[in-house]
DNA sequence: CGTTGTGTTGACAAGAGTCAATGGCAGTGG
DNA sequence: CCACTGCCATTGACTCTTGTCAACACAACG
């Protein structure tokens, strides 16, 4: 089994039930690999992609610029994610897909995916579900950006990333990689870079976590969750068995 | 043809191509009607719905409360919209669906929809696309809430609603109904009610629009669009023919 | 060894939130 | 028909979170 498909299967297994037939079908998917450097634009706003990306290594994000130069990052994607599956049903990209860090992707032609969908009702449901979980994450981010103050927002982001990283096996010893600049962080949270820096210092100073050299280490999960008002239900991981175990941690 | 299906067909025709077979299939959908008063909770966060809603008359919104009592409204839905189609693939609602005004809905059992999906590949694509457009709208709201100031945000909201209302035939003489309190408005934009009031006064004062008795009248579309930095591309209405004509207006 | 991007800090400005009070208006019930 | 009630819109005064500007340290890199 290729690395790419392994990642994808792990991801789909985390959000639903993957039957043996679907597993086989996925393994026969033709993929093409591509590598990107930090800041590389993978798919630009306005483009009309014919492939979907699967993240193999590294991180990517989706973002959009306002005419005044302000950038909002909508989502951050880690290995196993399909960050632009929605491209299947959108002619034109309304935002860009960018390499957050150096990363490796697998490109899968839309036609190949459509073939899978025709063949498997259950896989259609699972991939559709994936795009729906995507929008659930948007709602959670919107809630934070719109209604919470900077420290809560930031804590919430760390909580989400921790749980998601755990779901795809990226956590060890309460640590996970987060190769992201403070500027990126600021643009995810809708605050200025200066304020992001100060907020991060507050959270670090409170002993809730460490974040050095691109690695986050959770120190006080319960308190971090409390500050973040974090409820992982919106991630709908396996609707909800696995999530519970992580959170009780 | 029932009113409900008429609305739905109009909506689906606005976002894609609806074939004659699909049209027939939709017309055979069994629906059940329900009416709600302003502020009624249609589906509560945490519920596990077995039907999907189609808005027939009036407005509904999706929202979520933070423990501190702050509310974010994620989306506002008008006749023709399917505000909780995502419930098809989510076990538990992570937010609430609420009646913004008195409204009338058609309830369609998930099982009936699943039947349609099995029978029609093209309808699957179209409904999937609908949920994807939903998340495109989330991105646009997130961009505004995160990166724009209050006046731009509010102008953008009015622009979006104007174009969407037009797409389903709710606009006449540059006016469309918007039965929403300023408190609701504030919670859509992520600002306080007091600030929403002042911002609205600014926009009215600049002569960009009128908003009285639940009816918005656009007075200076070009300038409103300019203030909002509004680009309707993200609505993906028919990818993009119809949109162009509205905007050139 | 300069260049560049990032992280950090201080000082200041400004957008937005909070609190409180008022007036209008619709609905209710005597 | 008239108090009474509640919700909403509006306004003023004040506070506070956050943004902006500017400077500097530091590390990575060619």
Coordinates of C-alpha atoms in Angstrom, one line a residue, chain A residues 48 53 67 70 76 79 81 106 124 130 144 147 226 233:
Chain A
X48 CA -10.1 25.8 -12.1
X53 CA -5.0 17.2 -3.2
X67 CA -7.9 44.2 -1.4
X70 CA -5.4 41.6 5.0
X76 CA -5.0 24.4 8.4
X79 CA -1.4 14.8 6.6
X81 CA -6.6 15.8 4.9
X106 CA -0.7 13.5 -3.7
X124 CA -19.7 8.9 -1.8
X130 CA -15.6 15.0 4.8
X144 CA -14.3 32.0 17.9
X147 CA -17.4 36.1 19.7
X226 CA -11.3 25.6 30.0
X233 CA -18.1 17.7 19.3

